[in-house]
GROMACS .gro file of C-alpha atoms in nm:
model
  373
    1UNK     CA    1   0.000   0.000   0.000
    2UNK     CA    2   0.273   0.274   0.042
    3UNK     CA    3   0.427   0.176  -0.238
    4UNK     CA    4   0.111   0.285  -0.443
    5UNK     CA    5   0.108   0.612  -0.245
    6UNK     CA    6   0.470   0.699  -0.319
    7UNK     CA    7   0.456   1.039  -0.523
    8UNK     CA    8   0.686   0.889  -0.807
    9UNK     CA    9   0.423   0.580  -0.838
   10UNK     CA   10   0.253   0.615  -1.170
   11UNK     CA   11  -0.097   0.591  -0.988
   12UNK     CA   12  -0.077   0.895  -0.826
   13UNK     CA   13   0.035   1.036  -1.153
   14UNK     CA   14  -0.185   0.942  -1.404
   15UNK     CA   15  -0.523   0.876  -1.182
   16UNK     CA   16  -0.624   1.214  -1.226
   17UNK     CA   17  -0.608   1.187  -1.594
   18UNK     CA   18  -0.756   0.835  -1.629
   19UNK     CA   19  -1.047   0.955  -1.422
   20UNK     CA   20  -1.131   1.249  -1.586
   21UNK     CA   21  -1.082   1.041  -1.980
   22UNK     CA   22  -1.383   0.750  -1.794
   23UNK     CA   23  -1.611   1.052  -1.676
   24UNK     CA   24  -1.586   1.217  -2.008
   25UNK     CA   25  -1.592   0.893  -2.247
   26UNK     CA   26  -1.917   0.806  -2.030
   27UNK     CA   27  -2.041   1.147  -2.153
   28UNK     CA   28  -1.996   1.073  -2.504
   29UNK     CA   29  -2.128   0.755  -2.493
   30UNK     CA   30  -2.449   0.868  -2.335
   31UNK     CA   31  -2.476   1.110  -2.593
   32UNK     CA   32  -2.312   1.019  -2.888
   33UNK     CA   33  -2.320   0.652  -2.853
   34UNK     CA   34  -2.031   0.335  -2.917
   35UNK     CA   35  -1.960   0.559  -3.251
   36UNK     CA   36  -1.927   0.884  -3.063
   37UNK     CA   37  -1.694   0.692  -2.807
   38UNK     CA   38  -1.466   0.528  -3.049
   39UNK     CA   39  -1.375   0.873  -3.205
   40UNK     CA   40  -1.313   1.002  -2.846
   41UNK     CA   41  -1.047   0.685  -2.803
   42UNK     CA   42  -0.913   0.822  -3.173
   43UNK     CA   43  -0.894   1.179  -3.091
   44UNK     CA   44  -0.701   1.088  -2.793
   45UNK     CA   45  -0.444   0.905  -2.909
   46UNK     CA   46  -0.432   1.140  -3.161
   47UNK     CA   47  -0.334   1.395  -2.963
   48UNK     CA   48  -0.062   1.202  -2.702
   49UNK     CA   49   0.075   1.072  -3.021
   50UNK     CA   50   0.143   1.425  -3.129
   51UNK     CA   51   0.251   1.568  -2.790
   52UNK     CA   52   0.464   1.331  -2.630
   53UNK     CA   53   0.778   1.519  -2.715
   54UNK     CA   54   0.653   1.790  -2.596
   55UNK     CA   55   0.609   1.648  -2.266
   56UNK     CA   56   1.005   1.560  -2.288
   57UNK     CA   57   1.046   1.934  -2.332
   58UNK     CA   58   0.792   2.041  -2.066
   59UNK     CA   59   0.934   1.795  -1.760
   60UNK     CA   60   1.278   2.022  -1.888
   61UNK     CA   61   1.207   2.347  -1.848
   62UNK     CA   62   1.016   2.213  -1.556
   63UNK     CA   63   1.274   2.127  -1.377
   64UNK     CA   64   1.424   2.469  -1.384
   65UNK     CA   65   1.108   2.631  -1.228
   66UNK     CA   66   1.009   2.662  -0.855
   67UNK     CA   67   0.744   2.411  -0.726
   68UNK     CA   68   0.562   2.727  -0.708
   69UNK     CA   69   0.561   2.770  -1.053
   70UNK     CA   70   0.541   2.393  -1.119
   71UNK     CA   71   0.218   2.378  -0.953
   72UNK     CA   72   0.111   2.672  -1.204
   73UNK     CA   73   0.209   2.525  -1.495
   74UNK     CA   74  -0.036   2.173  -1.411
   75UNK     CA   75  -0.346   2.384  -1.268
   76UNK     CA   76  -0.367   2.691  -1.459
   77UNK     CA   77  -0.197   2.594  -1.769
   78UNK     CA   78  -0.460   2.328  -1.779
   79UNK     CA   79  -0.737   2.528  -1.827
   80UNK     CA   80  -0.524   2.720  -2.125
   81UNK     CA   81  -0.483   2.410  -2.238
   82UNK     CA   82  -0.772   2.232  -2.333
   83UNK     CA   83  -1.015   2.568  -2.288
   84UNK     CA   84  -0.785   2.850  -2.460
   85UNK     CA   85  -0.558   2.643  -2.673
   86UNK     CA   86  -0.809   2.390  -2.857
   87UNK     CA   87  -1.119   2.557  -2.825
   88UNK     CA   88  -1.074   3.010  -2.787
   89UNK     CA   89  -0.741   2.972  -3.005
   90UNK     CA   90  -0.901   2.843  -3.301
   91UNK     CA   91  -1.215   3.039  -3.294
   92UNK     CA   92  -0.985   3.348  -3.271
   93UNK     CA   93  -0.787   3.197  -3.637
   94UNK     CA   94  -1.156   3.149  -3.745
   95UNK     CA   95  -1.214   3.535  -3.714
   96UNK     CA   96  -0.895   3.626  -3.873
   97UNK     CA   97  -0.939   3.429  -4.161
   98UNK     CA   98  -1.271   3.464  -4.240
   99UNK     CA   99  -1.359   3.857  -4.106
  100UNK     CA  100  -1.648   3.710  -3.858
  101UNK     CA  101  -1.695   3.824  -3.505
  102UNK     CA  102  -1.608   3.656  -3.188
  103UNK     CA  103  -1.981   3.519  -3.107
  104UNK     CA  104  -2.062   3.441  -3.497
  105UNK     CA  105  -1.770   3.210  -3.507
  106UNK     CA  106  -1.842   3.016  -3.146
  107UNK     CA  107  -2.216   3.011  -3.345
  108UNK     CA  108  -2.014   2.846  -3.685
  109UNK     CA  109  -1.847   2.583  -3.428
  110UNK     CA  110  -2.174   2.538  -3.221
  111UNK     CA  111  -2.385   2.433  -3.468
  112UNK     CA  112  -2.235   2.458  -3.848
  113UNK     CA  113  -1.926   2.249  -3.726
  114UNK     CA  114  -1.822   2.150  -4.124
  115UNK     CA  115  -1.829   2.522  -4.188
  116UNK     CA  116  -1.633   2.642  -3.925
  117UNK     CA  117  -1.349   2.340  -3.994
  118UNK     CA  118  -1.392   2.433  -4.365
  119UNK     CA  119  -1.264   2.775  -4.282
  120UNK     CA  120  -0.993   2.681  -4.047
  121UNK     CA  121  -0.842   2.466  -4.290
  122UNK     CA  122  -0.856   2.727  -4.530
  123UNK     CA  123  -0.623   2.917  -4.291
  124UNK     CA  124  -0.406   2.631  -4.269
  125UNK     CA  125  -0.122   2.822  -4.485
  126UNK     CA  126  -0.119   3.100  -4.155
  127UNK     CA  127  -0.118   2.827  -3.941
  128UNK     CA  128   0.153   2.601  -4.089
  129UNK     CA  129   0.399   2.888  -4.136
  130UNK     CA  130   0.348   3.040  -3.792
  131UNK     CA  131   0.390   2.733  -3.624
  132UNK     CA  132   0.659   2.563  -3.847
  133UNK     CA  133   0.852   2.878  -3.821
  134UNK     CA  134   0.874   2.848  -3.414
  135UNK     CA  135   0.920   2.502  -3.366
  136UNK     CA  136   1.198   2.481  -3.606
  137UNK     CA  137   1.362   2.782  -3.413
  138UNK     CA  138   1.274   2.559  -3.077
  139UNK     CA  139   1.494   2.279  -3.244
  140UNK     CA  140   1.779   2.491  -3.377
  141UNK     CA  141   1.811   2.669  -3.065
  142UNK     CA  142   1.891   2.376  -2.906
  143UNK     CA  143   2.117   2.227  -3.155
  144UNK     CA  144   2.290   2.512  -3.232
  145UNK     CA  145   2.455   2.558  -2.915
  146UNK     CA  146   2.862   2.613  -2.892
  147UNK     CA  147   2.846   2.487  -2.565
  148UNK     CA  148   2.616   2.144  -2.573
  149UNK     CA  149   2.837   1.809  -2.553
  150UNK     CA  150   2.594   1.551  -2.578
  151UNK     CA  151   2.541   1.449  -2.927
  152UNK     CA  152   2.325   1.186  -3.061
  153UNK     CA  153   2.312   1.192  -3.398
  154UNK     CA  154   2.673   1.226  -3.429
  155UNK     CA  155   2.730   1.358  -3.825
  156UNK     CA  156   2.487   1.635  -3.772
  157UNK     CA  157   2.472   1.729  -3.416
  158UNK     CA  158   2.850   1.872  -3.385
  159UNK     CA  159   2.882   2.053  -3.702
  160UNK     CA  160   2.503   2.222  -3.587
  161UNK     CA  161   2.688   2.270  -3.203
  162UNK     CA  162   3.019   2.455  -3.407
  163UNK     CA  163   2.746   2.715  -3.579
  164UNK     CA  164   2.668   2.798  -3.222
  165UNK     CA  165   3.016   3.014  -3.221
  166UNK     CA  166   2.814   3.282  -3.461
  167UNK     CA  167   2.540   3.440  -3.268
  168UNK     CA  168   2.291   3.498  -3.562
  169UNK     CA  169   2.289   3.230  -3.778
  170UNK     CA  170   1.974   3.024  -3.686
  171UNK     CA  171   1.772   3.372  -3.705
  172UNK     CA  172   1.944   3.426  -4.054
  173UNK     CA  173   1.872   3.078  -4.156
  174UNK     CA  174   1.548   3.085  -4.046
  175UNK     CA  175   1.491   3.437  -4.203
  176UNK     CA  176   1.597   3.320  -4.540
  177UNK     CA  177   1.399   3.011  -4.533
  178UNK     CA  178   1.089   3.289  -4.488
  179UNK     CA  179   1.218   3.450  -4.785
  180UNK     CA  180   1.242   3.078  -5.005
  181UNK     CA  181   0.890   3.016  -4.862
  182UNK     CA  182   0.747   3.323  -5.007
  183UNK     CA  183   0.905   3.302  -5.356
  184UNK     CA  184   0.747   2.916  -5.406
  185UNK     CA  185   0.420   2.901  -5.236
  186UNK     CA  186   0.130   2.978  -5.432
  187UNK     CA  187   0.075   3.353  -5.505
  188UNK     CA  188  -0.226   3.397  -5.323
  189UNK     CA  189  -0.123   3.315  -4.969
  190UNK     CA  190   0.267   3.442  -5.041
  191UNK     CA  191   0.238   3.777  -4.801
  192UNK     CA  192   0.065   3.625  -4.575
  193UNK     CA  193   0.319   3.305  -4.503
  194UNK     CA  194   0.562   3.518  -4.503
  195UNK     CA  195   0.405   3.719  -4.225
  196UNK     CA  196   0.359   3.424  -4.006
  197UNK     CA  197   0.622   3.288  -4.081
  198UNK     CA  198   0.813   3.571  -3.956
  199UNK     CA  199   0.577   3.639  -3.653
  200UNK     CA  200   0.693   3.248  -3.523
  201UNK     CA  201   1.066   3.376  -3.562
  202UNK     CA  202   1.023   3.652  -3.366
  203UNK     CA  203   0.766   3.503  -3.104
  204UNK     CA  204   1.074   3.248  -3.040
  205UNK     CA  205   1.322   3.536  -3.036
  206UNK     CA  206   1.099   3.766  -2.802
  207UNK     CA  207   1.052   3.447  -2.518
  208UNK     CA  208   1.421   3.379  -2.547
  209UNK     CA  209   1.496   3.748  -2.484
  210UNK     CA  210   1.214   3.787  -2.194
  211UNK     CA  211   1.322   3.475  -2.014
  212UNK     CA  212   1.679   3.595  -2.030
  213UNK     CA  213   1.695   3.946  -1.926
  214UNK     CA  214   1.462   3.838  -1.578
  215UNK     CA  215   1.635   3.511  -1.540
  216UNK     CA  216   2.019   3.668  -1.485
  217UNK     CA  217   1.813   3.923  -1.257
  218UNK     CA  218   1.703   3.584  -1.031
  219UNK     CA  219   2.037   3.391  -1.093
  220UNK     CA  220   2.181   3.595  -0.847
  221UNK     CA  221   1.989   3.467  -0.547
  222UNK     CA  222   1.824   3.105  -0.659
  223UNK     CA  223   1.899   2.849  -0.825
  224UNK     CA  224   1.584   2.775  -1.027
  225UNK     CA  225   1.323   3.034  -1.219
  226UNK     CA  226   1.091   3.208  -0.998
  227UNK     CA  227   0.856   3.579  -1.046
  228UNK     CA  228   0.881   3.643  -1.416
  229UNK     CA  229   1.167   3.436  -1.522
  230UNK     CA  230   0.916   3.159  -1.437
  231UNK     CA  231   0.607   3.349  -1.573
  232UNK     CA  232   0.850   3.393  -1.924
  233UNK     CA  233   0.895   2.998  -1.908
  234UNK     CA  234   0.547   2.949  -1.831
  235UNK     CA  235   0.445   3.131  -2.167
  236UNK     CA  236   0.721   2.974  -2.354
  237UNK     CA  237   0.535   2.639  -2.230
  238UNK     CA  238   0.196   2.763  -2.344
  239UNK     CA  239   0.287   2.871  -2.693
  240UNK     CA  240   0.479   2.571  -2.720
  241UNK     CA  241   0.182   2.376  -2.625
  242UNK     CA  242  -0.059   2.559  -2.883
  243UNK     CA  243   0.213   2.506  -3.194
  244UNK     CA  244   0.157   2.135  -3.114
  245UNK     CA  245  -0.204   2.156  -3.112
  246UNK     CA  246  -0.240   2.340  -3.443
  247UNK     CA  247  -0.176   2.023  -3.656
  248UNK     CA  248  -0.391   1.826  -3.412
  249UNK     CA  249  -0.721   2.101  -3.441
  250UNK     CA  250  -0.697   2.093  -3.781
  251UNK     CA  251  -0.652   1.703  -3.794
  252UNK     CA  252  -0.925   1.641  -3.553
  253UNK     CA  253  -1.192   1.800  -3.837
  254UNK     CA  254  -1.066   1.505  -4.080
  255UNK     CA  255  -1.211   1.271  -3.806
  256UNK     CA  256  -1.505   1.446  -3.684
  257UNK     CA  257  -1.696   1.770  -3.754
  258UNK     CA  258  -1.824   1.800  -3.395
  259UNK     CA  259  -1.636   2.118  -3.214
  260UNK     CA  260  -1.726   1.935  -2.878
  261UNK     CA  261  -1.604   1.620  -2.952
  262UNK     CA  262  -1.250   1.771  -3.070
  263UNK     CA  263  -1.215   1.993  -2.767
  264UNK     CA  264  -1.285   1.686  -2.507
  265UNK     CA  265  -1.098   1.451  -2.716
  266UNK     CA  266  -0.781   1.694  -2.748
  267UNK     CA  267  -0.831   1.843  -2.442
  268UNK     CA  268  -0.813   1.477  -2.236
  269UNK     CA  269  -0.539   1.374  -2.428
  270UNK     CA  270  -0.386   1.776  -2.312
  271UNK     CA  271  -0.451   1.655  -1.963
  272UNK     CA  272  -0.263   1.300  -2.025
  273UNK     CA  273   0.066   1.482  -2.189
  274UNK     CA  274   0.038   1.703  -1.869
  275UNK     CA  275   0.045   1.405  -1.613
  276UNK     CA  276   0.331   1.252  -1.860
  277UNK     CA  277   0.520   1.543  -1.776
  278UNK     CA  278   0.514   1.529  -1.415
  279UNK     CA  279   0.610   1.175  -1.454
  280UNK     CA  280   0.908   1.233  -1.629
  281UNK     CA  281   0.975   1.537  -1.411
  282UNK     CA  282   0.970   1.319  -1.066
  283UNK     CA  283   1.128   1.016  -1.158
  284UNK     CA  284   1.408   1.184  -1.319
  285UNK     CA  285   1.379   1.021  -1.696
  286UNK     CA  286   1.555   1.258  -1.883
  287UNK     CA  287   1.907   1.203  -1.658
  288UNK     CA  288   1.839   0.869  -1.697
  289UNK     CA  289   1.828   0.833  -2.078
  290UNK     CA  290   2.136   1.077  -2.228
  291UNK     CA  291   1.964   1.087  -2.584
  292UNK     CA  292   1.585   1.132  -2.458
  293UNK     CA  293   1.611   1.513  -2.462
  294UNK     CA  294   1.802   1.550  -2.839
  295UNK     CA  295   1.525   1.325  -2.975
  296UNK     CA  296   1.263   1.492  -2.842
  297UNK     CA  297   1.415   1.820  -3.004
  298UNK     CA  298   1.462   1.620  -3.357
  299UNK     CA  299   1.095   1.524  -3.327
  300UNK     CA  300   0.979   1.884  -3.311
  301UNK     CA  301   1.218   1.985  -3.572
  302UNK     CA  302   1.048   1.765  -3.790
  303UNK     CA  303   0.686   1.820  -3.685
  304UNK     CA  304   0.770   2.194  -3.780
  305UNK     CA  305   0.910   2.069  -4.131
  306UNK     CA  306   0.597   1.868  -4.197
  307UNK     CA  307   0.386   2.246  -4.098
  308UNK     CA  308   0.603   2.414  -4.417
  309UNK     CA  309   0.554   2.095  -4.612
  310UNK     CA  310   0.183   2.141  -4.595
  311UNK     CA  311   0.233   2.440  -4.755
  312UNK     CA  312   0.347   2.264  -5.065
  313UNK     CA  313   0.026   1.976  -5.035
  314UNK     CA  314   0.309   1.732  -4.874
  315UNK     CA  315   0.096   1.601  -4.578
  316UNK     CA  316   0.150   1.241  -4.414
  317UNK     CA  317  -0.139   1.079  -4.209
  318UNK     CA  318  -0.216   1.198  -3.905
  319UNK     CA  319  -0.113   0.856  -3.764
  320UNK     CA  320   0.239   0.878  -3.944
  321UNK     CA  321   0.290   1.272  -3.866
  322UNK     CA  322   0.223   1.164  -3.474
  323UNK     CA  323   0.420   0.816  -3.528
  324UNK     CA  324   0.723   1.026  -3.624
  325UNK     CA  325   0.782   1.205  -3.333
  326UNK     CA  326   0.733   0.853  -3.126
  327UNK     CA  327   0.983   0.698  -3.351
  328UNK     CA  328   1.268   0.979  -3.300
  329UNK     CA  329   1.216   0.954  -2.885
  330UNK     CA  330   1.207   0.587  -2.926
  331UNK     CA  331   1.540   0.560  -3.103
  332UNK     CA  332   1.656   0.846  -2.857
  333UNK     CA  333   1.585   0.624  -2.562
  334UNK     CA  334   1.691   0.274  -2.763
  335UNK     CA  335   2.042   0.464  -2.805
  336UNK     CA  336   2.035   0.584  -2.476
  337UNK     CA  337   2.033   0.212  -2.309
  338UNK     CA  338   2.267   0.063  -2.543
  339UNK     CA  339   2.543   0.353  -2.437
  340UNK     CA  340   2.454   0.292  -2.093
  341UNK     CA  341   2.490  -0.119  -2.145
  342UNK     CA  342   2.797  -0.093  -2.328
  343UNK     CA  343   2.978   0.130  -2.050
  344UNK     CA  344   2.854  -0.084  -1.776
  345UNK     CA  345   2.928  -0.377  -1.944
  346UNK     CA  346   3.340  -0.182  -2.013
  347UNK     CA  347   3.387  -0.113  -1.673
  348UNK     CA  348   3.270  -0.418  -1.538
  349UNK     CA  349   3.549  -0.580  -1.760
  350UNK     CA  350   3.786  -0.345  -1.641
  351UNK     CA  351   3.660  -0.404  -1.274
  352UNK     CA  352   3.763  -0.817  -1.356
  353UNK     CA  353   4.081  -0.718  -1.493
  354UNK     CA  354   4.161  -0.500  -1.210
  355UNK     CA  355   4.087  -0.779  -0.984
  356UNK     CA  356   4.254  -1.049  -1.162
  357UNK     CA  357   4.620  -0.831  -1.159
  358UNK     CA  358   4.528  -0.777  -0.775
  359UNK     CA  359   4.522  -1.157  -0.743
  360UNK     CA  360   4.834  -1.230  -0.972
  361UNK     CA  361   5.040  -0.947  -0.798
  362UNK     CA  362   4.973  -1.114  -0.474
  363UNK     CA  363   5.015  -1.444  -0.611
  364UNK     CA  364   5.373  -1.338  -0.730
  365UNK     CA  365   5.435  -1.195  -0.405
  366UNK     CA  366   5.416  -1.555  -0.263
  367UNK     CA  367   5.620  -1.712  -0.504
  368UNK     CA  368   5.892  -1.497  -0.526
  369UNK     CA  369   6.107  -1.519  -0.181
  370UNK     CA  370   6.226  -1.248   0.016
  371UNK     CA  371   6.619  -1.135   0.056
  372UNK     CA  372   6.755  -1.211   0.350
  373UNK     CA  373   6.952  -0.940   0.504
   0.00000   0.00000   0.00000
């Protein structure tokens, strides 16, 4: 019995989130029926499929904050989660795109679902540059890094570490992929890609800056984030949280047409990735796997690639775009325990061999007779 009541056990993890998935999924049953339920399930997976990586990066900055802040982070920022991120965020894209006010668009999702996801796809091209834009800048920030030793994927990951000596180069990179963007998408949505695109670069570049100038302030007198350097890593966490959900929105409308369905789907599979990230945060999983965090960062890198591919009419599945990511944090943790195998497995030998001259020194020692004086 204590073990189940140990705050790393899984139970007290996850039980919040497995409770509140049965209440709901009763809910849609009773309304919806077996059908209804099944595309709960879907959306779901769907969306810890898509965010598990992000959870990696979460349980990360995480670990930098206060418990204060912590506590913040998986009470508040669950409410922007599933309420501002997957249900006000879109609605707001909706009345961007198509001119409408604020209650005629929660009308569109209320009750002319097809028309309201017809129109947010339709601003997919906004949406795919903005949030390809930052979460390529997430990855490259972390890549290109003069300082960073660990390196997974060792023909890339160095070279990316060396660019780290020259302090612009992932906003020029970045700046002239805008510019390649807006000379080969289609003419109509050109200006506006470019825009957005732009927009995520400097969103990333504006947290980075924010988190910075209060966080050297706080350095001074603790050792993790608190007052706004925690409040900047807080919104770094939220935006980060609504690129990921942009693919999964739109994605949902492919499944289902029903606004209410999408937002408890997504939003149970928000509060899932949440608990995921506490788990990883107490037990200490990114320490123990050396690779976990670099994949995590490759996954994102090339969730944001498939965003500017969908600007050409590349677009995987949803099952493979979500698969990816899984994939790159599975290799990540596959490489992760074979390093950590082969090294004990090397100093274990050299343990033997250290014993086994121990044992033949002393054995000489007997063999060998003394001088006499």
């Amino acid at each position: 019995m204590k073990h189940w009541l140990h705050s790393h056990h899984p139970f007290r993890i996850f039980w919040f989130s497995a409770l509140l998935t049965l209440a709901l999924g009763g809910l849609i049953f009773g309304h919806l029926g077996a059908s209804g339920l099944w595309l709960f399930a879907i959306l779901v997976v769907l969306e810890v499929t898509f965010s598990f990586d992000n959870a990696v990066i979460n349980s990360k900055v995480l670990a930098g904050m206060s418990q204060v802040w912590q506590k913040v982070f998986l009470t508040v920022g669950i409410f922007v989660a599933v309420f501002m991120v997957r249900f006000v965020l879109p609605i707001i894209i909706v009345m961007v795109a198509s001119g409408h006010g604020f209650m005629e668009v929660v009308d569109l999702a209320l009750h002319r679902p097809a028309e309201y996801g017809h129109i947010l796809h339709e601003a997919s091209p906004m949406i795919d540059a903005f949030g390809g834009a930052f979460l390529i800048m997430i990855g490259l920030s972390y890549f290109i890094d003069y300082n960073k030793r660990v390196h997974w994927m060792r023909h890339v990951e160095p070279w990316l570490a060396k660019a780290g000596r020259f302090e612009n180069f992932k906003v020029c990179l970045m700046l002239g992929v805008a510019a390649v963007l807006y000379f080969t998408v289609e003419p109509p949505h050109r200006a506006l890609v470019l825009i957005s695109s732009v927009l995520g670069i400097i969103l990333h570049i504006g947290l980075e800056l924010f988190g910075s100038f209060f966080h050297e302030d706080d350095a001074k007198s603790a050792k993790v984030k608190t007052g706004w350097a925690a409040f900047a890593s807080l919104l770094y966490l939220e935006v980060l949280d609504a690129s990921f959900s942009f693919d999964g929105v739109i994605g949902a409308f492919a499944i289902t047409s029903s606004v209410l369905l999408i937002v408890a789907g997504l939003g149970a599979g928000a509060i899932w990735v949440r608990s995921l990230t506490v788990y990883l945060l107490r037990t200490g999983v990114l320490g123990k796997y050396k690779y976990l965090e670099n994949g995590a960062h490759w996954a994102i890198m090339a969730l944001g690639m498939m965003m500017i591919a969908k600007l050409f009419h590349l677009e995987l599945p949803e099952w493979a775009t979500g698969g990816l990511g899984l994939l790159f944090v599975s290799l990540a943790v596959g490489s992760s325990m074979l390093e950590a195998r082969a090294i004990n497995l090397q100093e274990a030998a050299a343990a033997k061999l250290h014993r086994a001259e121990r044992r033949l020194k002393r054995g000489a020692a007997k063999i060998v007779p003394r001088k006499r004086r």
